[in-house]
Structure formats: C-alpha cells, structure tokens
Coordinates of C-alpha atoms in Angstrom, one line a residue:
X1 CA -158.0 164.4 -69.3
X2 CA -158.1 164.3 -65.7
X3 CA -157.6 166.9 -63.2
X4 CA -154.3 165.3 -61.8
X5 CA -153.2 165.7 -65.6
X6 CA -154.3 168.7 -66.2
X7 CA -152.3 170.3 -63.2
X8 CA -149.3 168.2 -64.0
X9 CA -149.7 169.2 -67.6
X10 CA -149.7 173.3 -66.6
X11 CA -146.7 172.9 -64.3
X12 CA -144.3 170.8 -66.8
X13 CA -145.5 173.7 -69.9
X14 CA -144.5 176.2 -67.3
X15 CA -141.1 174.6 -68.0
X16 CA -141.1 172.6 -64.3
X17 CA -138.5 170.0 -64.7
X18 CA -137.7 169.2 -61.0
X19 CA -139.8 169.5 -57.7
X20 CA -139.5 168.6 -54.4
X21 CA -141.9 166.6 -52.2
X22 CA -143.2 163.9 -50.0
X23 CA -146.2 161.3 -51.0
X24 CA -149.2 160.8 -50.3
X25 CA -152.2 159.8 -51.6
X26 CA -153.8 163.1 -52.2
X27 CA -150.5 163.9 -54.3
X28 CA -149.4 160.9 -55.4
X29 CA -151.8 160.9 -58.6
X30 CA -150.0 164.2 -59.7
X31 CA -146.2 163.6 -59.1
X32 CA -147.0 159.8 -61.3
X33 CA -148.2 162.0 -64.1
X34 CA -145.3 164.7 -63.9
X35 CA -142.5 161.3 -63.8
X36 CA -144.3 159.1 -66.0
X37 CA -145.1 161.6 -68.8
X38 CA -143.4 164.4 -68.6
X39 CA -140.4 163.5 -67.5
X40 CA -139.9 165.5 -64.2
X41 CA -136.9 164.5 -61.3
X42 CA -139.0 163.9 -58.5
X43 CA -137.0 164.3 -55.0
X44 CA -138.5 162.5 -52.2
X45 CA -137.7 164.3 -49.2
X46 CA -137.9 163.3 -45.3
X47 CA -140.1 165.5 -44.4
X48 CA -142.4 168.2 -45.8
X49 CA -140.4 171.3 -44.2
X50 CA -137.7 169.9 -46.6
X51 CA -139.7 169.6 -49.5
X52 CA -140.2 173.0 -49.3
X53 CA -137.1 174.5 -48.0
X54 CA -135.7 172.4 -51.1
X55 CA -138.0 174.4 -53.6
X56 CA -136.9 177.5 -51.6
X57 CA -133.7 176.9 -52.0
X58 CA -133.5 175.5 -55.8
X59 CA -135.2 179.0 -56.5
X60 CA -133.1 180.9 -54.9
X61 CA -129.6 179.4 -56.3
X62 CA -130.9 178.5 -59.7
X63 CA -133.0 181.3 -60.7
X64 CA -136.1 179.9 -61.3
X65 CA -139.8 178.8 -59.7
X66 CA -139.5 176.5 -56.9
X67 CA -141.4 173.3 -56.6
X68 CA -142.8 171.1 -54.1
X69 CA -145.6 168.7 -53.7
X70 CA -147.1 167.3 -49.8
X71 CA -150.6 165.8 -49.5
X72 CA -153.6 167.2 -46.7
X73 CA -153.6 167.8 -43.4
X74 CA -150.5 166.9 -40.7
X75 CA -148.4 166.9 -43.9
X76 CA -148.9 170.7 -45.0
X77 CA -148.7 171.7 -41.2
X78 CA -145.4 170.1 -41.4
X79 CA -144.4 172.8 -44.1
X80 CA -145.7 176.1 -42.1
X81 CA -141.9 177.2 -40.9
X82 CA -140.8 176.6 -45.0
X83 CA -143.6 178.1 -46.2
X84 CA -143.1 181.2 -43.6
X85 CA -139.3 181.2 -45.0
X86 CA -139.6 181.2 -48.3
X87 CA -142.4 184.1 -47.9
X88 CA -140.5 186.6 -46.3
X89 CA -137.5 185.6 -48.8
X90 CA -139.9 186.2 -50.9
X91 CA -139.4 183.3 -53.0
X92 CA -141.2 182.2 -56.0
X93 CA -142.5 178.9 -55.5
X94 CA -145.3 176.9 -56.0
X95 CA -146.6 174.0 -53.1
X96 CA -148.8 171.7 -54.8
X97 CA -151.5 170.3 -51.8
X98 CA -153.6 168.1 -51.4
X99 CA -156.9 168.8 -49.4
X100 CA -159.5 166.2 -48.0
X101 CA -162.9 166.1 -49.0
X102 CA -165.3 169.2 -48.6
X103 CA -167.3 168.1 -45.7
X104 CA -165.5 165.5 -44.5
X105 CA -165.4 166.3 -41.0
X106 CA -164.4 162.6 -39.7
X107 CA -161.4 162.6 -41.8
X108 CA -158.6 162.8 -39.1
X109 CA -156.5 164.8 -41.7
X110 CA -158.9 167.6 -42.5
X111 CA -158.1 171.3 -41.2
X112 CA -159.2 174.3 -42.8
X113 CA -155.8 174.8 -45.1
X114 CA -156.0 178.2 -46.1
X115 CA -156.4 179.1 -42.1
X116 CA -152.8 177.2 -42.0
X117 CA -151.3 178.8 -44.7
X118 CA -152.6 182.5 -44.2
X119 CA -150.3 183.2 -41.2
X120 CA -146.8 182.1 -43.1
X121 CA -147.6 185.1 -45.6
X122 CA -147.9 183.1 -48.7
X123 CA -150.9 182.7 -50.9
X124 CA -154.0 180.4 -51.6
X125 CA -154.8 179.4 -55.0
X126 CA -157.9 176.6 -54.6
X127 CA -158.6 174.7 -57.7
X128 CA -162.2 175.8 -57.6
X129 CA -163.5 173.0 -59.7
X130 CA -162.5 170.3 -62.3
X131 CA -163.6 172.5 -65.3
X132 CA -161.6 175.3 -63.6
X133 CA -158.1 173.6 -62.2
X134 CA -156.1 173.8 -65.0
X135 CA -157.0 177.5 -65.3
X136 CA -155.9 177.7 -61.2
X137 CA -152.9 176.3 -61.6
X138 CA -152.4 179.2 -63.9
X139 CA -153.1 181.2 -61.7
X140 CA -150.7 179.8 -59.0
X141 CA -148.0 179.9 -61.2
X142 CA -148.5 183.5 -62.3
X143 CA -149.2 184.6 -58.3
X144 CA -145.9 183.2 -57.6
X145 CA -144.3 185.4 -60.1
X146 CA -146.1 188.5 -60.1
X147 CA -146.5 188.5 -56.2
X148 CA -143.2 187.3 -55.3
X149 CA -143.6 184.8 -52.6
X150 CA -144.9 180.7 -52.2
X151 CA -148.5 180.2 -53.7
X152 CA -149.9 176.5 -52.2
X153 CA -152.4 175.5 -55.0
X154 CA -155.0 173.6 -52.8
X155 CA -156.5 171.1 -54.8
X156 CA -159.2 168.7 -53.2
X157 CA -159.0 165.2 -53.5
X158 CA -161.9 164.3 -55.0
X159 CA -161.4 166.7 -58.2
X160 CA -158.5 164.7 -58.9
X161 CA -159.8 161.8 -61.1
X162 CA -162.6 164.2 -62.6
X163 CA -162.6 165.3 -66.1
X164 CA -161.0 168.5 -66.3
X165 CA -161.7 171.7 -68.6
X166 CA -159.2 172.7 -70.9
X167 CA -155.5 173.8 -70.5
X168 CA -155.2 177.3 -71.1
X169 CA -152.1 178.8 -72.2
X170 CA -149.5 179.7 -70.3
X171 CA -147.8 182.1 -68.2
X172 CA -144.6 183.8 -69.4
X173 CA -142.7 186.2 -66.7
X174 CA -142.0 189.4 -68.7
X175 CA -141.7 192.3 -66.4
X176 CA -142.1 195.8 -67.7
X177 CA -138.9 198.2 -67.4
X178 CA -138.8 200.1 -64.1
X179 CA -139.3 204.1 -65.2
X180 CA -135.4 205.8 -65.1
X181 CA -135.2 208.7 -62.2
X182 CA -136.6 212.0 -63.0
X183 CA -133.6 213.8 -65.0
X184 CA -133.8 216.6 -62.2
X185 CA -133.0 213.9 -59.3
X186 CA -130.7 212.2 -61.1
X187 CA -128.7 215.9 -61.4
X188 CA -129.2 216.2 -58.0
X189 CA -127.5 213.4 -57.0
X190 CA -124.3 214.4 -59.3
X191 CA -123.8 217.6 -57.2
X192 CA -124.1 215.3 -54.1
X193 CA -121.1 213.4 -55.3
X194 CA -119.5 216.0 -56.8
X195 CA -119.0 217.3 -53.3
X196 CA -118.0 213.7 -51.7
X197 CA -114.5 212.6 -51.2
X198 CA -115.2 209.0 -49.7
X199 CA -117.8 207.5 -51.8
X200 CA -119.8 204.6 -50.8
X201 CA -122.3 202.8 -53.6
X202 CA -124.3 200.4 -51.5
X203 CA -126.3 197.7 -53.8
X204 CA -129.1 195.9 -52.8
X205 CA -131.2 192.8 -54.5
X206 CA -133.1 195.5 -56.4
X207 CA -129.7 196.4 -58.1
X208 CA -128.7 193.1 -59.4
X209 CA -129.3 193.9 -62.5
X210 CA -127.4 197.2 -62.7
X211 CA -123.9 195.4 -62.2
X212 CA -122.1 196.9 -65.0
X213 CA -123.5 200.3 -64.8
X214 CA -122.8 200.6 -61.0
X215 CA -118.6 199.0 -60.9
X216 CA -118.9 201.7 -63.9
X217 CA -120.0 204.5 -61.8
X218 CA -117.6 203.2 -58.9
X219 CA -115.3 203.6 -61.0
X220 CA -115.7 207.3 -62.3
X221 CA -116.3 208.7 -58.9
X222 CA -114.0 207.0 -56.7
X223 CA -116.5 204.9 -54.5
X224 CA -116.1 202.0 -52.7
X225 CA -118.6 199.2 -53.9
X226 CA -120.3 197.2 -51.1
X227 CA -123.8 194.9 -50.9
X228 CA -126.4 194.0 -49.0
X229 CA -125.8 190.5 -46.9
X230 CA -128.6 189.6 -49.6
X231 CA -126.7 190.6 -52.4
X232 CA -123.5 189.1 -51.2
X233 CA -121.4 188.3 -54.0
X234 CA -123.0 190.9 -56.5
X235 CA -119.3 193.0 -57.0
X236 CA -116.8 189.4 -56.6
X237 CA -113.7 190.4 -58.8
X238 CA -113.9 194.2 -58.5
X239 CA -110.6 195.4 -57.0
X240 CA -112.7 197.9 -54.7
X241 CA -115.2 195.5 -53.8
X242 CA -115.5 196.0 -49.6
X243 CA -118.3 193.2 -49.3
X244 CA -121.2 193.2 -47.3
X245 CA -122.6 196.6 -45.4
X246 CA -124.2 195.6 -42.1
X247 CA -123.3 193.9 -38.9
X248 CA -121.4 191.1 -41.3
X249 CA -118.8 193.5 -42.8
X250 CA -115.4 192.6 -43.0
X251 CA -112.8 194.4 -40.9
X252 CA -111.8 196.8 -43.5
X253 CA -115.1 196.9 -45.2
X254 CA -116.7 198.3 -42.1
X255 CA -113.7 200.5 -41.0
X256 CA -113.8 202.2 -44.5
X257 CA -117.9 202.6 -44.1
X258 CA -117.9 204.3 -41.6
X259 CA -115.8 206.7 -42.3
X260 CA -117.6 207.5 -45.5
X261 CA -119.1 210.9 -46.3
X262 CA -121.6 209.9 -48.5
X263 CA -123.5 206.4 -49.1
X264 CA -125.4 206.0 -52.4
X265 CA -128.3 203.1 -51.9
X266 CA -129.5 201.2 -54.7
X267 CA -132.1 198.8 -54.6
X268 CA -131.6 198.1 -50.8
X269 CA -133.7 199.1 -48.0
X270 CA -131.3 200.3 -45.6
X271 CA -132.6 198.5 -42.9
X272 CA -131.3 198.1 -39.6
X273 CA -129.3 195.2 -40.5
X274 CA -128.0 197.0 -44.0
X275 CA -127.3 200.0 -41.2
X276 CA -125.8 197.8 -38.4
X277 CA -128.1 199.5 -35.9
X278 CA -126.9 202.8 -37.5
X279 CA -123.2 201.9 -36.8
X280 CA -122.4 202.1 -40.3
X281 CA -123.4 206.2 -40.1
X282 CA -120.8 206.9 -37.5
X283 CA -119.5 209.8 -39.9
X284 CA -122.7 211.3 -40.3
X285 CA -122.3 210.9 -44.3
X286 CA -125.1 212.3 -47.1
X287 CA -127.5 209.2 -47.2
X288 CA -129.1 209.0 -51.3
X289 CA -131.7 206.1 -51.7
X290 CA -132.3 204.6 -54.7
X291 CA -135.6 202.2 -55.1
X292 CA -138.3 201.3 -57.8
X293 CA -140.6 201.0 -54.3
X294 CA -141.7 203.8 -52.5
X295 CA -142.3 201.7 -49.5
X296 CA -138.7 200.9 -49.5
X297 CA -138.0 204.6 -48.1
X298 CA -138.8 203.7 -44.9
X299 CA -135.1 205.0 -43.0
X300 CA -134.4 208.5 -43.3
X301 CA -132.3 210.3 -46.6
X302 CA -131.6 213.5 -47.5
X303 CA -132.7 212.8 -50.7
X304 CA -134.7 210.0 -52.4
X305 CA -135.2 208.9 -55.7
X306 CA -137.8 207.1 -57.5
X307 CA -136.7 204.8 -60.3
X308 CA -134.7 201.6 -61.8
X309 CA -131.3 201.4 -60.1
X310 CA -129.6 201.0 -63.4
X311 CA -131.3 204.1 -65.4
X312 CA -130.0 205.9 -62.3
X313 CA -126.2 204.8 -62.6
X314 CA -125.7 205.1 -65.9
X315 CA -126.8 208.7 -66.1
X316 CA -124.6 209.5 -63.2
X317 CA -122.0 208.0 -64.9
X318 CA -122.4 210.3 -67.7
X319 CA -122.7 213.6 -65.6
X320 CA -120.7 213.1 -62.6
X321 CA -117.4 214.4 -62.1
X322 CA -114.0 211.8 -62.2
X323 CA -112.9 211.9 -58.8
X324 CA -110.3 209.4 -57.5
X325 CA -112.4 209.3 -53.8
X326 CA -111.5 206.1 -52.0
X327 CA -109.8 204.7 -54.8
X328 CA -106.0 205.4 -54.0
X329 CA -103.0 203.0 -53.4
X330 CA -103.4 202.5 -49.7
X331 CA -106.9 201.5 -49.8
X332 CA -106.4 199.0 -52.7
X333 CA -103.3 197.5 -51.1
X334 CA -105.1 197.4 -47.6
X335 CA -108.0 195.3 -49.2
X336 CA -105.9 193.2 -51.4
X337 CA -104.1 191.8 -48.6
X338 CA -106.8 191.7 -46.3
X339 CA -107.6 187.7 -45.2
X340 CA -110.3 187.0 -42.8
X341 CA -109.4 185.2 -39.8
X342 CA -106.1 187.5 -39.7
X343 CA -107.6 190.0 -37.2
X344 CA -106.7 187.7 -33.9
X345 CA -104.9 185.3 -32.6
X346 CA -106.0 181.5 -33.3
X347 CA -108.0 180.8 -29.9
X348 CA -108.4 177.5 -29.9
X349 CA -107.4 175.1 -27.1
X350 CA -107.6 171.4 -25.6
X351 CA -111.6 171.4 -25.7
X352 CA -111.2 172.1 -29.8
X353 CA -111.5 175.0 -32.8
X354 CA -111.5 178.3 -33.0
X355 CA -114.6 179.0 -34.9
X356 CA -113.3 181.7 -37.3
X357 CA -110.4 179.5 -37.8
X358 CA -112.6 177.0 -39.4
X359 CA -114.0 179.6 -41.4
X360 CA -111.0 180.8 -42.9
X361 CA -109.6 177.2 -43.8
X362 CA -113.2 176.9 -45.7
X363 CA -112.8 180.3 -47.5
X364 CA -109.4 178.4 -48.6
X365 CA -109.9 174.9 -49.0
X366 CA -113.6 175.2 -51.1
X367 CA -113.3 175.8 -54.6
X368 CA -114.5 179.6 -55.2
X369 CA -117.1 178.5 -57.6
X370 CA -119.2 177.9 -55.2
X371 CA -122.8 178.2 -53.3
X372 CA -122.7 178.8 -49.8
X373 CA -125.8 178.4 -47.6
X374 CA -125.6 179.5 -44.1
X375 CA -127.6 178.5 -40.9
X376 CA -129.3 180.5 -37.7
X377 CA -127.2 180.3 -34.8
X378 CA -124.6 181.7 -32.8
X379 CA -121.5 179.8 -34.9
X380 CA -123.5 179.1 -38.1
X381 CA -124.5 182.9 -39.3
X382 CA -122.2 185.6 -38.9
X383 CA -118.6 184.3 -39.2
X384 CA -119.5 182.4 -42.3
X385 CA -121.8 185.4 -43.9
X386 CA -118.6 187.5 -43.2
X387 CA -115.8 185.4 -44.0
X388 CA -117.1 182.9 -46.9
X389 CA -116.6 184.5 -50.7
X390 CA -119.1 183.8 -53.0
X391 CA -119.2 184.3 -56.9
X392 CA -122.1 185.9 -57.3
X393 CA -125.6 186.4 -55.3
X394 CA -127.0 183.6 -56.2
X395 CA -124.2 181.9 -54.7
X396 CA -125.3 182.5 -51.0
X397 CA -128.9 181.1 -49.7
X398 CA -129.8 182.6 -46.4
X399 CA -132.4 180.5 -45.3
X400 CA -133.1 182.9 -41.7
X401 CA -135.1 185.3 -42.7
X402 CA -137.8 183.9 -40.2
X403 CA -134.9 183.6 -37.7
X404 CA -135.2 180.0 -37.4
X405 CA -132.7 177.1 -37.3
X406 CA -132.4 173.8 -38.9
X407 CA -133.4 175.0 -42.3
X408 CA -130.0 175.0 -44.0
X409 CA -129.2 171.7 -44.8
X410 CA -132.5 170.9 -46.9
X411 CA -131.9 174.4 -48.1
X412 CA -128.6 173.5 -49.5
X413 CA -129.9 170.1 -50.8
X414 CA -132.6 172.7 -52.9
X415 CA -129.6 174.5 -53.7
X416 CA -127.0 171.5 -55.1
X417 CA -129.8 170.6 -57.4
X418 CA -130.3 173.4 -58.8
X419 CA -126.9 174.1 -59.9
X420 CA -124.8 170.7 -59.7
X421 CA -121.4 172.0 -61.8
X422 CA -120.6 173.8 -58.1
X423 CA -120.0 172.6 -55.1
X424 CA -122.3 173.7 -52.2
X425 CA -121.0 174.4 -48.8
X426 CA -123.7 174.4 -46.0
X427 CA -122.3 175.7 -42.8
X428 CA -124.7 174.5 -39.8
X429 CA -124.6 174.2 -36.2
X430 CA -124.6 170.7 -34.0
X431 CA -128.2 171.9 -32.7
X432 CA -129.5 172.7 -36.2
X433 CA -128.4 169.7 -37.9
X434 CA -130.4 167.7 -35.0
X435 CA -133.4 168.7 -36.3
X436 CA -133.3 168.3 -40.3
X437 CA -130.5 165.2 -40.2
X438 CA -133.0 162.8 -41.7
X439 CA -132.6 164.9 -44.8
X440 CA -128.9 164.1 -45.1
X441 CA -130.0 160.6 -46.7
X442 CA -131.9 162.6 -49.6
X443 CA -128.9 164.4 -50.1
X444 CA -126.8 160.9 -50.3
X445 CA -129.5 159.2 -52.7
X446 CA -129.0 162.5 -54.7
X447 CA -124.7 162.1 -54.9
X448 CA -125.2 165.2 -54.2
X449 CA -122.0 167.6 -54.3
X450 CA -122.7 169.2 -51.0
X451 CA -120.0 169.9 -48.2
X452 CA -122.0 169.8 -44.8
X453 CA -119.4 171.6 -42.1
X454 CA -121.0 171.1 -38.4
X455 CA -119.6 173.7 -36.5
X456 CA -120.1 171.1 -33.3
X457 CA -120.1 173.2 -29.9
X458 CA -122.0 170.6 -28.2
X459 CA -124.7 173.0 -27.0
X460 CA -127.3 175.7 -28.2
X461 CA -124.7 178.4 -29.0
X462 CA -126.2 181.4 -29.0
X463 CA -128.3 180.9 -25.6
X464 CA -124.7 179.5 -24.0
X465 CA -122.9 182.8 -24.5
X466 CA -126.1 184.9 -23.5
X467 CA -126.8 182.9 -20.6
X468 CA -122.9 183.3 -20.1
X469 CA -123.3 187.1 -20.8
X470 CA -126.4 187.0 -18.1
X471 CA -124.2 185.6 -15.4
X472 CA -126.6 182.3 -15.6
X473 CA -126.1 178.5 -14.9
X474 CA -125.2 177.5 -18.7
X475 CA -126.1 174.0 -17.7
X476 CA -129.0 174.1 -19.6
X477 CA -127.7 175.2 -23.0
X478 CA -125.4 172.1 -23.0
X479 CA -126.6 169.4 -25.2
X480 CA -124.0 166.2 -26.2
X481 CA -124.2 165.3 -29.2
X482 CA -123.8 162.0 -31.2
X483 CA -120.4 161.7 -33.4
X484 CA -121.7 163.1 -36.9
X485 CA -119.0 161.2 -38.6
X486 CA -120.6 158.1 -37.7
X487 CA -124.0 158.9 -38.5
X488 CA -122.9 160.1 -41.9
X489 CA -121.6 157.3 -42.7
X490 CA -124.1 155.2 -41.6
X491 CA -126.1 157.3 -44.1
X492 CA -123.7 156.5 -46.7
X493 CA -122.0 159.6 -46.5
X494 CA -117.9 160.6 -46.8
X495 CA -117.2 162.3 -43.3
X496 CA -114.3 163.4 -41.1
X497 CA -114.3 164.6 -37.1
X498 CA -111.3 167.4 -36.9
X499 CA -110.3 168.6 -33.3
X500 CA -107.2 170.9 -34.2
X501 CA -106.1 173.2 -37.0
X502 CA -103.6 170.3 -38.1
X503 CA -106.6 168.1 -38.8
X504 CA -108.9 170.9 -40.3
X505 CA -105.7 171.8 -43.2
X506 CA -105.6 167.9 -43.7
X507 CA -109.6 168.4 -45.3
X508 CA -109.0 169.8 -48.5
X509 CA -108.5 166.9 -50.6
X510 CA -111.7 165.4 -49.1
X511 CA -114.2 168.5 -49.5
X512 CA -112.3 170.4 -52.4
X513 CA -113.8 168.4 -54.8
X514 CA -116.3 165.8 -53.4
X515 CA -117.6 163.3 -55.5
X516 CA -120.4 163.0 -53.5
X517 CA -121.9 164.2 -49.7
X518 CA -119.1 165.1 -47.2
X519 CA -119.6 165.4 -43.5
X520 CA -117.4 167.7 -41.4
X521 CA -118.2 167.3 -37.6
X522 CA -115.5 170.6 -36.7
X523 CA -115.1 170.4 -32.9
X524 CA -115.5 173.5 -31.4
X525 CA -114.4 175.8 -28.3
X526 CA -116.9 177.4 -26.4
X527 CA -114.1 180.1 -25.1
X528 CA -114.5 181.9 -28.2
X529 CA -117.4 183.8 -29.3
X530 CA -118.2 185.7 -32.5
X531 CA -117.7 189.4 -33.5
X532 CA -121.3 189.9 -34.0
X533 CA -122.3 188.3 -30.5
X534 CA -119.5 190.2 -28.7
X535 CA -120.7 193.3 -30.4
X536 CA -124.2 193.6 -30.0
X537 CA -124.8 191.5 -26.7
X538 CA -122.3 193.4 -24.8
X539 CA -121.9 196.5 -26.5
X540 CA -118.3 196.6 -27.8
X541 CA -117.0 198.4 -30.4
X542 CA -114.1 196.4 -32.6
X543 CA -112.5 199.6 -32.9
X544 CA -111.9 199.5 -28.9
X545 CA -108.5 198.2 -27.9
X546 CA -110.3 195.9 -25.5
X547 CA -112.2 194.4 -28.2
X548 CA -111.7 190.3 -28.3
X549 CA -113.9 187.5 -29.7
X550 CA -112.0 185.4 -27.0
X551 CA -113.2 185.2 -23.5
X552 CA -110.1 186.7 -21.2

C-alpha cells in the first residue's frame, strides 16, 4: 500500500465522504484514491481560499470535520486568509498538502510550509515518513478534534508513492462530560435570581447543548432568553426568545437588555461584542458567568462559576423560585408583533434600495428552514445578522471572524453541501463578491440550492460612509461594478437586477425555492446607512429621538 493510499484510506475510515480542493500534482495521487476507491465527492474549487473556506463552512453547517486538499507552495499561500478563518472559528478541519521535495531548493514552489501556516493559528501535522504517514494522518485528524481548529497535514511529495506502514486504528471523538458546578455556586446563583425581577439567560456556543434545560429555566424564573451572534438561532420557537445580545440585537431585544437587572451567561464569553461595548449593562444588572473555561472569565462578574452549562440549569431549575420576571402580557405581545425593518421609514429613492428593506423582504420571501451565511462589510454584516431568522445555530456561518471580506460565498457553497434539504441564503456585498466570483461556477456545476443576494452599492461600503463621516472626498470608495445578472448567467446561473421594493416583492417565486443557483444583484442607496455604523461611528444612541439610519 502506498502512502497516497494509506492517507486516503485514514481519512475515508474517519468517515470523510466529501472534501474540498484544488489539483495538483503533489495532491492529485490522493484525491484519485479517495474518488476512485472510496467513493468520496470531490469538489473542485477556483481557488484554494475556497477549498478551504468550503471545508470551513461544510463544518460549520453540517456538524462534522471539514475537508480540503491543495498541493505545495503558491497554492497553500493561496489558503493563508481560510486557514486564519477557520482558526479563530475554531473549526475542525483538516487541509491535506502537499510539500516539495526536502532539499529541493531550485524548485520554484518550495517555501518552508509550516513558517506559512504558523501565523494563521492552525496546526502542523508532517507525515514524518512513509512507515509513519498513516499514523500522522491520525494524528491530524485527532488534533483537529481535540484542539479545535484546521490541522494542514504536510505530506512531502516524494513519500507519496512509497510503501507505507500500517493503518492504525482510528480516531473516535468522545468527549468526557464537563464536571456540574459546585452545589454551593449553583445555590448561590438561586438567591441571585431569587432577588431579580428582569431576568436575562444569555447562551453562548458553549451552551448549545443545554437547550432544553435553559428555555426550562427561562421558563421557571421569568427570564428573557437571548444568544450570542454565534449562537444565533439556538432558542427559534421560544415565545420569549429576544435574539441576539450584542451590537446586532433587535429593537426590542436590546431595549429589554438593557433594562435587565440581572444577566445569567452561559457558555459565552461576554466579550465586547456579546456586551456591545458595555451598552448592553446600561442598568447596571448582577452579571453571573457560566463557563467550562476558566480563561473564558476574562470581563468582570460578581460571581463566576465553573462547570457544564447544562448541570448548572437544571439544578437551578430545581431550586429556584417561580417568578413571572419578564414574562408578562406586554412583553410577549410586544415581541410577537415585532418585524424587523418596521422601526423607519422605507428610505429608498431614485439611485435604488433601502438596505434593511431588502433584508426584511429576505426574512419573508426565504423559506425559514434555512442557512444563512453572512459577509464583512458595511451592508453585508449587521442588518442581515440582526434581521435574518435562522432555525438553529448551525443555520448561520459567520465567516468574519478574521474581519475579512469576500469569504462568504465559498463559505456558503461549504455550507449548501453540507446540508442540501435547505436552502442557503448568502448575503454579500458588490466589493466582496469581486473577489471570490470565480467560485460562483463551482456553485453552478454543484446545482447548488444557494440564493446569492448582492447588496450592490457600487462602492467599498463601509470606507464610503466613514470617509463620509470624516468629512473626506468619497471619490475614492466608489467602484462601478459590472451587472451581476449578466455574469451569472453567463455562469449558468438564474439571476434577477431589482432597483425598487416593487421588483424586490416580485423575487419570491424565483429564490423561495430555487432549483438551482440564484443571483440577486439588489441595487442599493448610499443615503442610508446601518444601525450599527450610525451607532458606533458617530456615537448615537437609538434610543435618542434624533436617531436615523438615513442621512437628513
């Protein structure tokens, strides 16, 4: 058995069934073995960055390691963005490389790899020898796991046709139970909310397991139940579900934070995004911080405790008080007839759309069984985060967690395959999209169900309204664009340009359920700007009457 079989045999007994990749010939010996023999769907991507952002996002929506395969050299320097990414999503995915010969110095394609990859913040697993590989790509696949982040298994060329040792057995994820909270915190934290009339449970991604013991704890104490942005979706159906805590919070959601008294944090890190920059504390409330991590108490809490976020919530639930709390008529009826996009006045005009009317016909016209993936930028992140529904967590892939853009759409691609019974909205900007379009012809030769809205302002949004902000020529922000319709189609793509509100409602046949790829280039004003730009560029508060998206 060779070495290429012998790493293609460890990743399909690993249970591997899809990756992601681009050839070459350092690879190419590997992905034939894991097609030929075992069966794998190989996706050819454009480029590497998408290869990996593919893996990244397959993981992310399906639940399981991520994938992807480039050969030496220019090609896995092509990947550093992904790989940086998917590491600080902390993502479990494996990048098969290639690597040229030891030595090899005249090779125009060799670079010391593990220098590349060391600075992204995911690992190095070299297939040591041919006797060893098999073991390494063990290895990789357990370090992907156990360390939660990309592992590139770096195996040199000329091992590849060797005789390898034999495969070893495999590795099988089985995480020990977190320890439950010391019985005297735990009792602690029952006086805390025995004492609280507005109730606020706050569940991060270290909670997702605890679902049914935290709605049940909601419930006997009268709290409100709210998410991390990455937990979005984690309490869909619960009547006092407020959504996300943070700068993306909906009207009411934030409105009813703030005025809490006492904010219980489960498996989240209460960073400054969770915290809105501390906005979110305007009432001073008790702050308890739930976390299997110590290093996740890193804000201040009046009281922290150690231990698995579910343990916790069902003993609460067994000692607290009942307590109505938030949960009373008014506040139910307030966030049952809450709709996003009703807090102002449509503002768009001749130039084209109000952004967060867009957003709202999305949130209507996309089926709810869904997976939304977002995008960096000043359209593409916040108004979608806040106003697109999800039906679980694993419905919403947030590929800007190393504040770039143009990752989305290959995320999305990553994330269509992985669960192909939904359809997958990616929301991207005009500026984004220029840089990873190439991969809208993988998602085509997939048939893909993916709905690509371009949210089309013709320039770089975020540096227009800051250079706006700054008093600055804007000149330079403004970039034309070609008609994304077009090229769509050219790519073999469905795809509509809409201009006015009246066009946008006449969508929902088209993307509500696409039998393959849709394109939606959504013309955009640059007269209005979003809540989160408004907010934290100029310092206004949306509880001040002057408060308005819309330049005046």
């Amino acid at each position: 058995m060779r070495v290429a079989e012998a790493v293609a045999g460890v990743l399909a007994a690993h249970g591997v069934s899809c990756l992601f990749g681009v050839l070459g010939d350092g690879n190419l010996p590997i992905v034939d073995v894991l097609v030929r023999e075992h069966g794998a769907d190989y996706v050819p991507a454009a480029r590497e960055d998408g290869a990996v952002l593919m893996a990244d996002g397959y993981a992310r929506a399906g639940g399981r390691l991520g994938v992807a395969t480039v050969t030496h050299g220019p090609a896995l320097t092509n990947a550093v963005t992904a790989l940086t990414e998917a590491a600080r999503a902390r993502t479990p995915l494996v990048l098969v490389a290639a690597d040229t010969p030891p030595g090899d110095l005249r090779n125009p394609q060799a670079i010391d790899q593990e220098d590349v990859v060391r600075p992204t913040g995911a690992g190095v697993q070299w297939a040591h020898s041919a006797e060893s590989a098999a073991a390494d790509a063990v290895r990789a696949v357990r370090r992907a796991f156990t360390e939660r982040r990309p592992i590139v298994l770096n195996v040199p060329t000329p091992l590849l046709e060797r005789e390898a040792g034999d495969l070893p057995g495999t590795f099988r994820e089985d995480p020990a139970p977190a320890p439950p909270p010391r019985p005297e915190e735990a009792a602690r934290v029952t006086e805390l909310l025995g004492r609280a009339e507005r109730p606020v449970i706050v569940a991060g991604r270290g909670a997702l397991h605890a679902r049914d013991e935290l709605v049940a704890l909601g419930a006997r104490t009268g709290a409100l139940l709210a998410t991390t942005l990455k937990a979005k979706g984690l309490f869909t159906g619960e009547p006092f579900d407020i959504g996300v805590c943070g700068g993306f919070a909906t009207t009411p959601g934030r409105e009813l934070i703030r005025k809490s008294d006492l904010l219980l944090a489960v498996g989240a890190s209460l960073n400054s995004f969770t915290l809105d920059g501390g906005r979110m504390l305007a009432a001073n409330p008790v702050i308890v911080h739930n976390d299997v991590r110590p290093e996740a108490f890193e804000t201040p809490a009046d009281l922290r405790v150690l231990g698995d976020a579910g343990a916790l919530a069902a003993m609460l639930a067994d000692t607290a008080e009942p307590r109505t709390g938030w949960r009373t008529d008014d506040v139910a009826k307030r966030l049952g007839e809450y709709v996003y996009g009703s807090e102002y006045p449509d503002g768009g005009d001749e130039t084209g759309l109000d952004l967060h009317t867009v957003v709202a016909a999305l949130e209507r016209m996309v089926p709810r069984e869904r997976t939304v993936v977002v995008e960096g930028g000043h359209a593409a992140l916040s108004e979608p985060s806040r106003g697109l529904s999800v039906p679980d967590p694993r419905g919403f892939v947030f590929p800007v967690h190393f504040g770039s853009i143009g990752l989305g759409l290959a995320s999305a691609i990553g994330a269509a395959t992985a669960r192909p019974e939904r359809v997958t909205l990616a929301v991207t900007g005009d500026g984004a999209l220029m840089m990873n379009l190439a991969e809208l012809d993988t998602a085509v030769r997939r048939g893909l169900r993916l709905v690509v809205v371009v949210l089309n302002d013709g320039a770089f949004g975020y540096e227009y309204h800051n250079m706006l902000h700054r008093g600055m020529d804007t000149g330079l922000s403004l970039i034309p664009r070609p008609g994304f319709a077009a090229v769509a189609e050219a790519f073999g793509a469905r795809a509509a340009t809409v201009r006015t509100p009246a066009e946008l409602d006449g969508l929902r046949e088209l993307i509500a359920d696409p039998p393959g790829p849709v394109l939606v280039d959504a013309r955009l004003t640059r007269a209005v700007r979003t809540r989160w730009f408004a907010e934290h560029e100029n310092g206004l508060d949306p509880a001040d009457p002057d408060f308005r998206p819309r330049y005046r």
